[in-house]
CSV table of C-alpha atoms in Angstrom, one decimal:
chain,number,residue,atom,x,y,z
I,1,UNK,CA,173.5,1.3,43.5
I,2,UNK,CA,172.1,2.8,40.3
I,3,UNK,CA,169.9,5.8,39.5
I,4,UNK,CA,166.2,5.2,39.6
I,5,UNK,CA,163.1,7.1,39.8
I,6,UNK,CA,162.9,6.2,43.4
I,7,UNK,CA,166.0,7.5,44.7
I,8,UNK,CA,169.5,9.0,43.2
I,9,UNK,CA,172.4,7.0,43.4
I,10,UNK,CA,173.8,6.0,46.6
I,11,UNK,CA,170.7,7.3,48.4
I,12,UNK,CA,170.6,10.6,49.9
I,13,UNK,CA,174.5,10.6,50.5
I,14,UNK,CA,175.4,13.0,47.7
I,15,UNK,CA,173.4,15.7,49.7
I,16,UNK,CA,176.4,15.8,51.9
I,17,UNK,CA,174.6,16.4,55.0
I,18,UNK,CA,174.2,12.8,56.6
I,19,UNK,CA,170.9,11.7,57.2
I,20,UNK,CA,168.0,14.0,56.2
I,21,UNK,CA,165.8,15.1,59.1
I,22,UNK,CA,163.8,18.1,57.9
I,23,UNK,CA,162.8,19.5,54.7
I,24,UNK,CA,161.4,22.9,53.5
I,25,UNK,CA,160.5,23.4,49.8
I,26,UNK,CA,160.2,27.1,48.2
I,27,UNK,CA,158.4,26.2,45.1
I,28,UNK,CA,158.3,29.8,43.9
I,29,UNK,CA,162.0,30.3,43.8
I,30,UNK,CA,162.9,26.5,43.3
I,31,UNK,CA,164.8,26.1,46.4
I,32,UNK,CA,165.0,23.4,48.5
I,33,UNK,CA,166.3,23.2,52.6
I,34,UNK,CA,167.3,20.1,54.0
I,35,UNK,CA,168.7,19.8,57.5
I,36,UNK,CA,171.1,16.9,58.6
I,37,UNK,CA,171.2,15.1,61.9
I,38,UNK,CA,173.1,16.6,64.5
I,39,UNK,CA,176.2,14.0,65.3
I,40,UNK,CA,177.4,14.1,69.2
I,41,UNK,CA,180.1,16.4,69.6
I,42,UNK,CA,179.9,17.8,66.1
I,43,UNK,CA,177.6,20.3,64.4
I,44,UNK,CA,174.3,19.9,62.5
I,45,UNK,CA,174.4,20.8,58.9
I,46,UNK,CA,171.6,23.0,56.9
I,47,UNK,CA,172.0,23.1,53.2
I,48,UNK,CA,170.0,24.7,50.5
I,49,UNK,CA,169.9,23.3,46.8
I,50,UNK,CA,168.3,23.9,43.6
I,51,UNK,CA,165.0,21.9,43.9
I,52,UNK,CA,165.5,20.9,40.2
I,53,UNK,CA,169.2,19.8,39.7
I,54,UNK,CA,169.8,19.3,43.4
I,55,UNK,CA,173.2,21.6,43.1
I,56,UNK,CA,174.1,22.9,46.4
I,57,UNK,CA,173.7,26.4,47.0
I,58,UNK,CA,174.5,27.2,50.6
I,59,UNK,CA,175.6,25.2,53.6
I,60,UNK,CA,175.7,26.2,57.2
I,61,UNK,CA,176.6,24.3,60.4
I,62,UNK,CA,174.5,24.8,63.7
I,63,UNK,CA,176.5,24.1,66.9
I,64,UNK,CA,172.9,22.7,68.0
I,65,UNK,CA,170.5,20.2,66.6
I,66,UNK,CA,168.1,21.7,64.1
I,67,UNK,CA,164.4,21.5,64.9
I,68,UNK,CA,162.7,23.9,62.4
I,69,UNK,CA,163.6,25.4,58.9
I,70,UNK,CA,161.3,28.2,56.8
I,71,UNK,CA,161.8,30.0,53.8
I,72,UNK,CA,160.9,33.5,54.2
I,73,UNK,CA,157.4,34.2,51.8
I,74,UNK,CA,159.0,37.0,49.8
I,75,UNK,CA,162.6,37.7,51.1
I,76,UNK,CA,165.8,35.7,50.3
I,77,UNK,CA,165.8,34.4,53.8
I,78,UNK,CA,166.0,31.1,55.5
I,79,UNK,CA,164.9,30.9,59.2
I,80,UNK,CA,166.7,28.0,61.4
I,81,UNK,CA,165.6,27.1,64.8
I,82,UNK,CA,168.0,25.0,66.8
I,83,UNK,CA,168.6,24.0,70.4
I,84,UNK,CA,168.6,21.2,72.9
I,85,UNK,CA,168.3,20.5,76.6
I,86,UNK,CA,171.8,21.0,78.6
I,87,UNK,CA,171.1,17.9,80.6
I,88,UNK,CA,170.6,19.5,84.2
I,89,UNK,CA,168.7,22.7,84.0
I,90,UNK,CA,168.5,25.0,80.5
I,91,UNK,CA,167.0,24.6,77.2
I,92,UNK,CA,169.8,26.4,75.2
I,93,UNK,CA,169.6,27.2,71.0
I,94,UNK,CA,169.8,29.7,68.4
I,95,UNK,CA,167.3,31.5,65.9
I,96,UNK,CA,169.6,31.6,62.9
I,97,UNK,CA,168.7,33.9,59.8
I,98,UNK,CA,170.2,32.8,56.4
I,99,UNK,CA,170.5,35.4,53.6
I,100,UNK,CA,170.4,33.4,50.8
I,101,UNK,CA,172.0,35.9,48.3
I,102,UNK,CA,174.9,37.2,50.6
I,103,UNK,CA,175.4,34.1,52.6
I,104,UNK,CA,175.5,36.1,55.7
I,105,UNK,CA,174.2,34.2,58.8
I,106,UNK,CA,172.8,36.0,61.8
I,107,UNK,CA,172.1,34.9,65.1
I,108,UNK,CA,169.1,36.8,66.4
I,109,UNK,CA,168.4,36.0,70.3
I,110,UNK,CA,170.1,38.4,72.7
I,111,UNK,CA,170.5,36.1,75.7
I,112,UNK,CA,173.8,34.1,75.8
I,113,UNK,CA,172.0,30.7,76.3
I,114,UNK,CA,169.4,31.8,73.6
I,115,UNK,CA,166.3,29.4,73.5
I,116,UNK,CA,165.5,26.0,72.1
I,117,UNK,CA,163.5,26.9,69.0
I,118,UNK,CA,161.1,24.0,68.5
I,119,UNK,CA,158.9,25.3,65.4
I,120,UNK,CA,159.0,28.3,63.0
I,121,UNK,CA,156.3,29.6,60.5
I,122,UNK,CA,156.0,32.7,58.7
I,123,UNK,CA,152.7,34.0,59.1
I,124,UNK,CA,153.2,36.9,56.5
I,125,UNK,CA,156.1,39.1,55.1
I,126,UNK,CA,156.7,40.7,58.6
I,127,UNK,CA,155.6,38.2,61.3
I,128,UNK,CA,157.4,35.1,62.2
I,129,UNK,CA,155.7,32.5,64.7
I,130,UNK,CA,158.4,31.0,67.0
I,131,UNK,CA,157.7,27.9,69.3
I,132,UNK,CA,160.1,27.5,72.0
I,133,UNK,CA,160.9,25.3,74.8
I,134,UNK,CA,160.8,27.0,78.2
I,135,UNK,CA,164.0,28.8,79.3
I,136,UNK,CA,164.7,26.0,82.1
I,137,UNK,CA,163.0,23.0,83.8
I,138,UNK,CA,163.4,24.5,87.2
I,139,UNK,CA,160.2,23.4,89.1
I,140,UNK,CA,158.4,22.7,85.8
I,141,UNK,CA,157.4,19.2,85.5
I,142,UNK,CA,155.7,19.6,82.1
I,143,UNK,CA,158.7,21.7,80.6
I,144,UNK,CA,159.9,18.8,78.3
I,145,UNK,CA,156.4,18.6,77.0
I,146,UNK,CA,155.3,22.2,77.0
I,147,UNK,CA,156.6,25.6,75.5
I,148,UNK,CA,156.0,29.1,74.6
I,149,UNK,CA,154.8,30.6,71.4
I,150,UNK,CA,155.4,34.1,70.2
I,151,UNK,CA,154.9,36.2,67.1
I,152,UNK,CA,157.9,38.2,66.3
I,153,UNK,CA,157.6,41.2,63.8
I,154,UNK,CA,159.8,43.2,62.0
I,155,UNK,CA,159.2,45.4,59.1
I,156,UNK,CA,162.3,44.3,57.0
I,157,UNK,CA,163.7,40.8,58.3
I,158,UNK,CA,166.7,41.5,55.8
I,159,UNK,CA,168.0,44.3,58.1
I,160,UNK,CA,167.3,42.8,61.4
I,161,UNK,CA,170.8,43.3,63.8
I,162,UNK,CA,172.3,40.3,65.3
I,163,UNK,CA,171.0,39.5,68.8
I,164,UNK,CA,168.3,41.9,68.7
I,165,UNK,CA,165.4,39.8,69.9
I,166,UNK,CA,165.1,40.0,73.7
I,167,UNK,CA,162.9,38.4,76.3
I,168,UNK,CA,159.9,40.8,75.4
I,169,UNK,CA,160.0,39.7,71.7
I,170,UNK,CA,160.0,36.1,72.8
I,171,UNK,CA,157.6,36.5,75.5
I,172,UNK,CA,154.2,34.4,74.9
I,173,UNK,CA,151.5,32.0,76.3
I,174,UNK,CA,152.3,28.4,77.3
I,175,UNK,CA,151.2,25.8,74.9
I,176,UNK,CA,151.8,22.0,74.4
I,177,UNK,CA,155.0,21.3,72.7
I,178,UNK,CA,155.7,17.7,72.6
I,179,UNK,CA,159.0,17.0,71.4
I,180,UNK,CA,159.1,15.2,67.7
I,181,UNK,CA,160.0,11.5,67.2
I,182,UNK,CA,163.4,11.9,65.3
I,183,UNK,CA,162.9,8.6,63.4
I,184,UNK,CA,159.3,9.7,62.3
I,185,UNK,CA,160.8,13.3,61.3
I,186,UNK,CA,163.4,11.4,59.2
I,187,UNK,CA,160.9,9.4,57.4
I,188,UNK,CA,158.8,12.4,56.4
I,189,UNK,CA,162.0,14.3,55.2
I,190,UNK,CA,163.0,11.1,53.3
I,191,UNK,CA,159.4,10.7,51.9
I,192,UNK,CA,159.3,14.4,50.7
I,193,UNK,CA,163.0,14.2,49.1
I,194,UNK,CA,161.7,11.2,47.3
I,195,UNK,CA,158.7,12.9,46.0
I,196,UNK,CA,160.8,15.8,44.7
I,197,UNK,CA,163.3,13.5,43.1
I,198,UNK,CA,160.7,11.7,41.2
I,199,UNK,CA,158.9,14.7,39.9
I,200,UNK,CA,162.2,16.1,38.6
I,201,UNK,CA,163.1,12.7,37.1
I,202,UNK,CA,160.1,13.0,35.1
I,203,UNK,CA,161.4,16.4,33.7
I,204,UNK,CA,164.4,15.7,31.4
I,205,UNK,CA,167.4,17.4,32.7
I,206,UNK,CA,171.1,16.7,32.3
I,207,UNK,CA,172.1,18.6,35.3
I,208,UNK,CA,169.9,16.5,37.8
I,209,UNK,CA,172.6,13.7,37.7
I,210,UNK,CA,175.6,16.0,37.1
I,211,UNK,CA,174.6,18.1,40.2
I,212,UNK,CA,175.6,15.5,42.6
I,213,UNK,CA,178.8,14.6,41.0
I,214,UNK,CA,180.3,18.0,40.7
I,215,UNK,CA,178.4,19.5,43.6
I,216,UNK,CA,181.6,19.9,45.5
I,217,UNK,CA,183.1,22.3,43.3
I,218,UNK,CA,179.5,24.4,43.0
I,219,UNK,CA,178.7,25.0,46.7
I,220,UNK,CA,179.0,28.0,48.2
I,221,UNK,CA,179.9,27.6,51.9
I,222,UNK,CA,178.1,30.5,53.6
I,223,UNK,CA,178.5,29.7,57.4
I,224,UNK,CA,180.6,27.8,59.9
C-alpha cells in the first residue's frame, strides 16, 4: 500500500499499538495519545506521539483494557483509565498517570482491585472528573449500565503519590454509564487519526514519512 492523503503506508500498523481504539490530541503541545485494543491474555498499549511527525515518544502497557485517556491541561501528564468486569462479581481496573517528561507511570487507586474507569475529563488544572463502574454487581441489576462519578482534586498532580486515592476520593453519585460499543469507538479513533494525518500531509515535512520508518529506534519505552 502506498502513502496517500487518506492514510499512511500499511494503514495504521506503523503506530505499533494494534488497532486504534481511543485518541486524544493535545494541540497546544503537539502531542497525540492513542490507545490500542486489548488482546485477551495480553496487555493494552497506550502510546504518545508527536502529532506532526507521528514519531512515538512514549509507550505504556496496561494489564486491563483502556477506556479513557486525557491530557492534563497544563502539566506534562496523561491520565489513563482502564478496567474490566472479572466475569463473576467485581469491576476492577486502574487509574494510571503517565508523566510525559520523566516517563514515570503511577497507579493511583489505593484498593487492591481498583475500579473500572470508564471516563476521564480534566475540569481544570486541579480537578479530574472520573466516571467509574460500580465496585461490583452484587444485587445491582443496573451495574452494567450505571456507574459513579467523582471529581478528584489535587493541588499538584505531578506530585501525587501512588495508590493515594481512597474510597472517599472516589465516592460520588450514581449516574447512567452505558458501556461504549468498541466498533464505534474504533471508527471514531480511525476518523480522528485520518483527519490529523491529512492535516499534516498538507504541511510539507520530511519527518512525516520518516517517522514511521525509524520509529522503533526513537521510541522511549516508559512503562511496562
